[in-house]
mmCIF file of C-alpha atoms in Angstrom:
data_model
loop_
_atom_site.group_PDB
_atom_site.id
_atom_site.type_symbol
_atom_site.label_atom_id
_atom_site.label_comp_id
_atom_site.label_asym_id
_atom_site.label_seq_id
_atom_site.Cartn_x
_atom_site.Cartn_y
_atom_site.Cartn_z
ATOM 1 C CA UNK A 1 67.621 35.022 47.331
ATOM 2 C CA UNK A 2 66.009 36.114 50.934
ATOM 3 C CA UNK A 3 69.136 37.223 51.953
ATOM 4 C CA UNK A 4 70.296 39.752 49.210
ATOM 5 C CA UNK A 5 69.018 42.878 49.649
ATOM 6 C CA UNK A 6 67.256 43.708 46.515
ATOM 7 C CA UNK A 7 63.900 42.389 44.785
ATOM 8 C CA UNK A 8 65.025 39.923 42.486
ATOM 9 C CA UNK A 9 62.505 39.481 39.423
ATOM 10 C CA UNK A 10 64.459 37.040 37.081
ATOM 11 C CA UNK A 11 67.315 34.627 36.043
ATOM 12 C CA UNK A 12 69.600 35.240 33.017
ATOM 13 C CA UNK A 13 70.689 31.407 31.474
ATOM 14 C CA UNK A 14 73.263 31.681 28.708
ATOM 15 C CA UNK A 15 73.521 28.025 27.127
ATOM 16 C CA UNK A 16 76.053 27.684 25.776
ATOM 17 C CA UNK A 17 78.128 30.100 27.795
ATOM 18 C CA UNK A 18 79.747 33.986 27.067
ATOM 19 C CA UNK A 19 82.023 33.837 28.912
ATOM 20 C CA UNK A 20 83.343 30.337 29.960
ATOM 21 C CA UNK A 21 82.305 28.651 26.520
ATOM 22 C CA UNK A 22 81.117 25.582 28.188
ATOM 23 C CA UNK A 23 77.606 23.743 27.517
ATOM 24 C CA UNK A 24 75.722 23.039 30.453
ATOM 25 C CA UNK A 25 73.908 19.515 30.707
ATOM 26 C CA UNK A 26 70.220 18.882 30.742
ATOM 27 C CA UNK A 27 70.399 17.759 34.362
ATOM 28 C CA UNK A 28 71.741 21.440 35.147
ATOM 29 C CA UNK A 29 69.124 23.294 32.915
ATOM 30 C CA UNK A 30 66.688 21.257 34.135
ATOM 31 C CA UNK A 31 67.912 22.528 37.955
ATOM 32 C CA UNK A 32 68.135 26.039 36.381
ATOM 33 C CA UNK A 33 64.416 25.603 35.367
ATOM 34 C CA UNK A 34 63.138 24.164 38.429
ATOM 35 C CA UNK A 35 64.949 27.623 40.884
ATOM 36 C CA UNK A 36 63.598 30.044 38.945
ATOM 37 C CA UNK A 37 59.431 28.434 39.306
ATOM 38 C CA UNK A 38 60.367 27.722 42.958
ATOM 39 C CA UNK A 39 61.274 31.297 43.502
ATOM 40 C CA UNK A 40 58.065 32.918 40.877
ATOM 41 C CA UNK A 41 61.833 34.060 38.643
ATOM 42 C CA UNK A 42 60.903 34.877 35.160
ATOM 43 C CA UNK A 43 63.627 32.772 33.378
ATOM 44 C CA UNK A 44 65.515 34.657 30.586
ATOM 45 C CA UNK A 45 67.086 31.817 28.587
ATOM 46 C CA UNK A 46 70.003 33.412 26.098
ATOM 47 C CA UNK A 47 70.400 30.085 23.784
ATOM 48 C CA UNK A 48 72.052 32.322 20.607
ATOM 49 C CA UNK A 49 75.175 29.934 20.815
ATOM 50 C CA UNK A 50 73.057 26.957 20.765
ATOM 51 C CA UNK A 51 74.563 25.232 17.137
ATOM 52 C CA UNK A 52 78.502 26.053 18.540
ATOM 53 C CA UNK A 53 78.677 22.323 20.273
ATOM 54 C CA UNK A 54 82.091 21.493 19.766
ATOM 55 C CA UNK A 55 82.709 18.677 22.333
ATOM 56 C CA UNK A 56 81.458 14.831 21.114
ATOM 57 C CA UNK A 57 79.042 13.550 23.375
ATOM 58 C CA UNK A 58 77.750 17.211 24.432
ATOM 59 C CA UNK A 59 74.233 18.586 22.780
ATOM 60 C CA UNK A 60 72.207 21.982 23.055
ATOM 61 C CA UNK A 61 69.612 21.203 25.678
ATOM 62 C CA UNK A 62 66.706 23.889 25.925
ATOM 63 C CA UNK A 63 65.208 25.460 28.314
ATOM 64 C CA UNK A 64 61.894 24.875 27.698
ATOM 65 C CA UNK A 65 62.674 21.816 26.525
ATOM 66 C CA UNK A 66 63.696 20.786 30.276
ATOM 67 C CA UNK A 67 60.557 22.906 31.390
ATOM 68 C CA UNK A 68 58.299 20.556 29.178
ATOM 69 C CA UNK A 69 59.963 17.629 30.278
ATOM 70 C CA UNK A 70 59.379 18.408 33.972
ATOM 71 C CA UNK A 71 55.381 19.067 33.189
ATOM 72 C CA UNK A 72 55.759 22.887 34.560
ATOM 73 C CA UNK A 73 54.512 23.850 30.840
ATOM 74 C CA UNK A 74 51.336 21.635 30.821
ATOM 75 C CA UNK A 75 51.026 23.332 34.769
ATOM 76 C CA UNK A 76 51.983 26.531 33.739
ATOM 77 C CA UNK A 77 54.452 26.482 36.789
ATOM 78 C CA UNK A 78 57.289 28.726 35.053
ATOM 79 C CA UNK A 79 58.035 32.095 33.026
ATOM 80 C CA UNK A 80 60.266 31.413 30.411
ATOM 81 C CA UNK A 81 61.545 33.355 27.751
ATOM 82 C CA UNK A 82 63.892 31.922 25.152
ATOM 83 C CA UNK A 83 66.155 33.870 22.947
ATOM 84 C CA UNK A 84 68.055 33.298 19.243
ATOM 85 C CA UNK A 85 69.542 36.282 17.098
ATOM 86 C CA UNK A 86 71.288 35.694 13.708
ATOM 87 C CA UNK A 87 74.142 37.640 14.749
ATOM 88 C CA UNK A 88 75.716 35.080 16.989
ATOM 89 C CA UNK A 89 76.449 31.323 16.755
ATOM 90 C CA UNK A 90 77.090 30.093 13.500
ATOM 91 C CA UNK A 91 75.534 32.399 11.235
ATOM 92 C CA UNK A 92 77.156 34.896 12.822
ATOM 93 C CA UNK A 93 75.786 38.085 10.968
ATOM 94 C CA UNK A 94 77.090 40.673 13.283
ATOM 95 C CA UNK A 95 76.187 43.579 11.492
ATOM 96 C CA UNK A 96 72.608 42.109 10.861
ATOM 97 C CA UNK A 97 69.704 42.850 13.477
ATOM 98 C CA UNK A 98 67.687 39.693 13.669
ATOM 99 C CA UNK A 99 65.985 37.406 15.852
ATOM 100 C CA UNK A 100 63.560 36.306 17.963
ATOM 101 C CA UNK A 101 61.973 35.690 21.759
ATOM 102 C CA UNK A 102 59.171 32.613 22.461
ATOM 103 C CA UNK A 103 57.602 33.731 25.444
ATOM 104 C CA UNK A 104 56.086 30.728 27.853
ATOM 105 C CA UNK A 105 53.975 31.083 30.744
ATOM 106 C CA UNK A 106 54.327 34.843 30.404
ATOM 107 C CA UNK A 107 51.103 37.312 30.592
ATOM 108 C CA UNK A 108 48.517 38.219 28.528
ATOM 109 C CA UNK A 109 49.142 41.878 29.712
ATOM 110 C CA UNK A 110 52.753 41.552 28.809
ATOM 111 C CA UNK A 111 52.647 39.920 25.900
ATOM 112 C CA UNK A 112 50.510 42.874 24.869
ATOM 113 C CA UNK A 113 53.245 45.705 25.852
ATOM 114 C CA UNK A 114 55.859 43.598 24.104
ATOM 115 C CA UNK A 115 53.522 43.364 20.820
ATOM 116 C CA UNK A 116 52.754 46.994 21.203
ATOM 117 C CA UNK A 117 56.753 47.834 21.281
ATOM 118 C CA UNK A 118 57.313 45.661 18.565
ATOM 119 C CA UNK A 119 54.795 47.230 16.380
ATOM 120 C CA UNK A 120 55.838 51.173 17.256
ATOM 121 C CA UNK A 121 58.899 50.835 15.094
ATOM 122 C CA UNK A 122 58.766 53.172 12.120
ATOM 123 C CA UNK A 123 60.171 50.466 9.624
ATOM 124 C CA UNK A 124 60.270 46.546 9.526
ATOM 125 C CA UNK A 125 63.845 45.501 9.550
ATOM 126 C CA UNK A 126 63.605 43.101 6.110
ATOM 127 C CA UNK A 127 67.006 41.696 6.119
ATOM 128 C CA UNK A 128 66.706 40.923 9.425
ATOM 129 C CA UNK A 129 63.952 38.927 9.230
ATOM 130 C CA UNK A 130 64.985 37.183 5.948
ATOM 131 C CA UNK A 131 67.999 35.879 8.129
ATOM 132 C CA UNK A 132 65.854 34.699 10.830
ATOM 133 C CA UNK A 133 63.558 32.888 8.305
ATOM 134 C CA UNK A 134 67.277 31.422 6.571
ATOM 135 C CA UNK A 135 68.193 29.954 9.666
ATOM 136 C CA UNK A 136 65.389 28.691 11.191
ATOM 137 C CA UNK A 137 64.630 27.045 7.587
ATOM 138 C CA UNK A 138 67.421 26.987 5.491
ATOM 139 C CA UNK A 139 67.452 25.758 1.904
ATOM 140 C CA UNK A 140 65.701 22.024 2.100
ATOM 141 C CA UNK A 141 67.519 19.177 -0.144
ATOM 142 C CA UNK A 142 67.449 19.824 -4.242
ATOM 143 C CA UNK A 143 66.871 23.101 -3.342
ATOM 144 C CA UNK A 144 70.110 25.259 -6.009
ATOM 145 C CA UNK A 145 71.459 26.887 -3.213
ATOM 146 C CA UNK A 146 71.242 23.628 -0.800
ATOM 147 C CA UNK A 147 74.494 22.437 -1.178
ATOM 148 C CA UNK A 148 76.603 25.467 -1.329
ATOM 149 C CA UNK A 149 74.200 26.570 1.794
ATOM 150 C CA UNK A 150 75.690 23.304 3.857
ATOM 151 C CA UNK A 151 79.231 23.175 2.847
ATOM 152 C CA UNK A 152 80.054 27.295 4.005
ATOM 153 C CA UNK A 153 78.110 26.387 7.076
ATOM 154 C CA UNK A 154 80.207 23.413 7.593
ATOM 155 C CA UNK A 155 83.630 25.087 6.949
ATOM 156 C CA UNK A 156 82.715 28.047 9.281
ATOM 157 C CA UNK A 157 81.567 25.595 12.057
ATOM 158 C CA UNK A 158 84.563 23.227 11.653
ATOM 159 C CA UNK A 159 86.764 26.891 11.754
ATOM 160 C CA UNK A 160 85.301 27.661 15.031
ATOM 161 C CA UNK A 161 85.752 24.015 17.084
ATOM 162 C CA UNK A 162 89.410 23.740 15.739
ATOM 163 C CA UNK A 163 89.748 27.284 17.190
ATOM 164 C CA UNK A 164 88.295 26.342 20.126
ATOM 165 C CA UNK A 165 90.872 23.932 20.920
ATOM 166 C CA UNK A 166 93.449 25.847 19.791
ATOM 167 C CA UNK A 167 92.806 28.931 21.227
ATOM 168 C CA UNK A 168 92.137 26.902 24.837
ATOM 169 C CA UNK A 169 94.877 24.779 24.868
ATOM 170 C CA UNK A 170 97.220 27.189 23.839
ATOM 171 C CA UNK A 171 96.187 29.870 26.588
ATOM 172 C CA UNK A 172 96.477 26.458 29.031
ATOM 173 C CA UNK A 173 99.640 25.989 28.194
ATOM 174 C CA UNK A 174 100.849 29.827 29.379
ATOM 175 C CA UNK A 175 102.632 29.439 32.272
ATOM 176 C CA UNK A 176 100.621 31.589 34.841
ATOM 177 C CA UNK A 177 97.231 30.851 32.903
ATOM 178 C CA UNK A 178 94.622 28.410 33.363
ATOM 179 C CA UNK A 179 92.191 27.992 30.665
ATOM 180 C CA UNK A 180 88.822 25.230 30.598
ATOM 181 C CA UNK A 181 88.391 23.808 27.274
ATOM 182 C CA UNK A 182 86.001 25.717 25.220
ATOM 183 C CA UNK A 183 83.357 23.051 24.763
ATOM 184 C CA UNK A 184 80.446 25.536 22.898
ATOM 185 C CA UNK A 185 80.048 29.252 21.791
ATOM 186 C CA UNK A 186 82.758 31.153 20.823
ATOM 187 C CA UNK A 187 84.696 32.471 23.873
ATOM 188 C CA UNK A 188 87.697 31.111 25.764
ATOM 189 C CA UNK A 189 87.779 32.298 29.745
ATOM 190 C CA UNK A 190 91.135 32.000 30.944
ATOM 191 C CA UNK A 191 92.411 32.974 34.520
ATOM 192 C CA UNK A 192 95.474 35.016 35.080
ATOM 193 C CA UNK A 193 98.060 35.195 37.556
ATOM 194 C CA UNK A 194 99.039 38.378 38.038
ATOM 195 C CA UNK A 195 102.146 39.612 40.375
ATOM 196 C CA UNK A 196 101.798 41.975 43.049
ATOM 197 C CA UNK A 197 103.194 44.702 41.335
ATOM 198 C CA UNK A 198 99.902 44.826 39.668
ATOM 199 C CA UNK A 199 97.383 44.488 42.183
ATOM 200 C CA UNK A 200 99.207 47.461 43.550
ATOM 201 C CA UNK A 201 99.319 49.811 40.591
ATOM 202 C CA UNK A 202 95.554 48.895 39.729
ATOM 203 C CA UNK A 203 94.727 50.125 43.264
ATOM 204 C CA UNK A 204 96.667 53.712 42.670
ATOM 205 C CA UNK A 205 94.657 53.833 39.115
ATOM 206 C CA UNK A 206 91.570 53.055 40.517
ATOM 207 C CA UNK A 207 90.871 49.958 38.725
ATOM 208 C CA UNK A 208 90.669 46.222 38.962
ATOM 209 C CA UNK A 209 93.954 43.923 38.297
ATOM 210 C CA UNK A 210 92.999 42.423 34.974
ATOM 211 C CA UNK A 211 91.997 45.543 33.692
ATOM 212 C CA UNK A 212 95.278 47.136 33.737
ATOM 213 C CA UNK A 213 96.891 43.793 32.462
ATOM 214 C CA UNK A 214 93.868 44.142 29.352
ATOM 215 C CA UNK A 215 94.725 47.744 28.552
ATOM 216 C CA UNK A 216 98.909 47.443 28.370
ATOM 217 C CA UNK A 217 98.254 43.972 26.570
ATOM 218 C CA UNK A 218 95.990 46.034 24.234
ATOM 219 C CA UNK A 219 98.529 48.979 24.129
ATOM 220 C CA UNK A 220 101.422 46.202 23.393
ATOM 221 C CA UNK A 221 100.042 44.202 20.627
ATOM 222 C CA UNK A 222 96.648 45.807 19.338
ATOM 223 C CA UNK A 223 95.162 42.312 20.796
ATOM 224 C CA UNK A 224 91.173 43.373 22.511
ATOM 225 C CA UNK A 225 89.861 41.260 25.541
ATOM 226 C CA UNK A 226 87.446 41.928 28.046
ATOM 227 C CA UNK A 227 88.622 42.119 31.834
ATOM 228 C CA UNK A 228 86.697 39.002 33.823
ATOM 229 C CA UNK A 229 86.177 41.498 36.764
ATOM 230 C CA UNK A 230 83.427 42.888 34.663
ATOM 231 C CA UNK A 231 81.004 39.498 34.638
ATOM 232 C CA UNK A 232 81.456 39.453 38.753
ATOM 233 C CA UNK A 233 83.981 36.954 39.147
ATOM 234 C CA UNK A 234 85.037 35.560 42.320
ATOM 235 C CA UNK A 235 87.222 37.553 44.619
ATOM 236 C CA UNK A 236 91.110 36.855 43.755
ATOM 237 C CA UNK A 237 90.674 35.211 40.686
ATOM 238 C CA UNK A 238 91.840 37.549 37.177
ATOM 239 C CA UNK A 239 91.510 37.025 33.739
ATOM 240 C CA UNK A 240 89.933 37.651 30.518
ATOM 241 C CA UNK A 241 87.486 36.629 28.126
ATOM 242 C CA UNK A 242 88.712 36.419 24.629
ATOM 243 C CA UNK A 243 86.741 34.771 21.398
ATOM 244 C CA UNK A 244 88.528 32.622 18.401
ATOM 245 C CA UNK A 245 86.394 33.652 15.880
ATOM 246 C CA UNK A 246 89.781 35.502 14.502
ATOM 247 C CA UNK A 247 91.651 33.258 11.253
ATOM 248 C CA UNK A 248 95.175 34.519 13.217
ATOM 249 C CA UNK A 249 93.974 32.754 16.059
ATOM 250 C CA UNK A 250 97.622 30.932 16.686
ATOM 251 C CA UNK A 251 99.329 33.779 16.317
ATOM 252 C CA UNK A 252 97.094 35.659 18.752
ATOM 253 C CA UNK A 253 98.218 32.978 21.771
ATOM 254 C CA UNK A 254 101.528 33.142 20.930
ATOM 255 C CA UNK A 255 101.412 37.149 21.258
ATOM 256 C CA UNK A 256 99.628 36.856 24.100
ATOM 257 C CA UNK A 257 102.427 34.493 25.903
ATOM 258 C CA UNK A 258 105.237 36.809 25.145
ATOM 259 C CA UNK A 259 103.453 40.011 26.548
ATOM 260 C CA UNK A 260 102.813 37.960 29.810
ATOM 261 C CA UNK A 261 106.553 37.595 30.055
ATOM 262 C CA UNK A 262 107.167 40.909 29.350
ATOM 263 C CA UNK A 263 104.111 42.353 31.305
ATOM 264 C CA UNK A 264 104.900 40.403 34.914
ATOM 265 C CA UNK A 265 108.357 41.087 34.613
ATOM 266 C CA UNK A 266 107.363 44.970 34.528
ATOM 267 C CA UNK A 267 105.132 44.698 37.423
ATOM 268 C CA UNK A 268 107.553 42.088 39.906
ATOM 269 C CA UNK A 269 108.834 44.307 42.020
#
């Protein structure tokens, strides 16, 4: 951190992950927790994902879960703020606006500004909260709407982990891509090798390798993913990140592998 140039204030954690779709261990969030109070980081801890465990043997381990194992919330040694939303992870209400933040170890002062925010909006978003309130507490056992609650929840998260393997083997098995399994979340993070044809036209457009292969594939087949270069990958490595939350999801891969073949054999010379 001393030797970057600019005044960094805070740590963003996204557990599980956008965009590799892996689940990080409580030894690692515990590390996470520990950096950000040795270096006074308010720790910003994006957990929205935190139901889409696909892997056996992996669990959703909180931050301040790790913080209050390691005593720094009894000390008030760190400044965590934990995030959920309705319109990720299972639920998965992306046209609905709801959610919360638990602040820890965070101001009075701020708290206050937050509160104030909070309370200058003209209108109270009611359906948004009544989805917060359903998935925090959903319908209890006996409850009418208990069992039909459980099985749709069920079917959509069983959708999503065969997906997940699917969709990450599949892109694997490309010749020219590497993909990591997609152990949580909903977002496969494959890299790309791309020919030098590319690299070269990219650098006449202006921009970065995987973006050009993004646009034609999106041009060729109507298929939308975002180019890695924009989460500040490392140097020389290209790719994508793509979800499986679509039912065509097979399909998808298997349009994807054909414009590869088409797309480097445009761009070898």
């Amino acid at each position: 951190i001393k030797r970057i140039s600019i005044n960094v204030a805070g740590l963003v954690l996204i557990n599980p992950g956008n965009p590799t779709g892996q689940v990080s261990s409580p030894d690692e969030v515990k590390e996470v927790v520990k950096f950000c109070a040795r270096h006074n980081l308010v720790l910003l801890s994006d957990e929205v994902y935190q139901e889409n465990i696909y892997r056996e043997g992996d669990e959703f381990f909180s931050a301040r879960r790790a913080a209050d194992e390691l005593g720094m919330i009894k000390d008030d040694a760190i400044q965590l703020c934990s995030f959920h939303s309705v319109s990720k992870g299972v639920t998965g209400e992306c046209g609905q606006r709801g959610g919360y933040v638990e602040m820890v170890g965070i101001d009075d002062d701020v708290n206050d500004i937050l509160y104030k925010l909070a309370a200058s909006k003209l209108c109270s978003n009611a359906s948004g909260q009544a989805m917060v309130s359903l998935m925090c507490r959903g319908p209890n056992p006996g409850d009418v709407s208990y069992e039909s609650h459980e099985q749709e929840k069920k079917a959509l998260f069983e959708g999503l982990r065969d997906r997940a393997l699917l969709v990450s083997k599949g892109l694997d098995s490309i010749p020219g891509f590497s993909c990591q399994p997609a152990t949580g979340a909903m977002y496969c993070f494959p890299s790309v090798d791309l020919p030098p044809g590319v690299i070269k036209a990219s650098q006449e457009l202006g921009f970065s390798p995987d973006t050009l292969y993004s646009l034609d594939l999106l041009q060729s087949t109507g298929i939308c993913v975002v180019p890695a270069s924009g989460f500040g990958q490392k140097e020389g490595r290209f790719g994508f990140r793509t979800t499986f939350l679509s039912l065509e999801s097979k399909s998808v891969v298997e349009r994807i592998r054909d414009h590869y073949e088409t797309f480097c054999a445009k761009y070898s010379d």
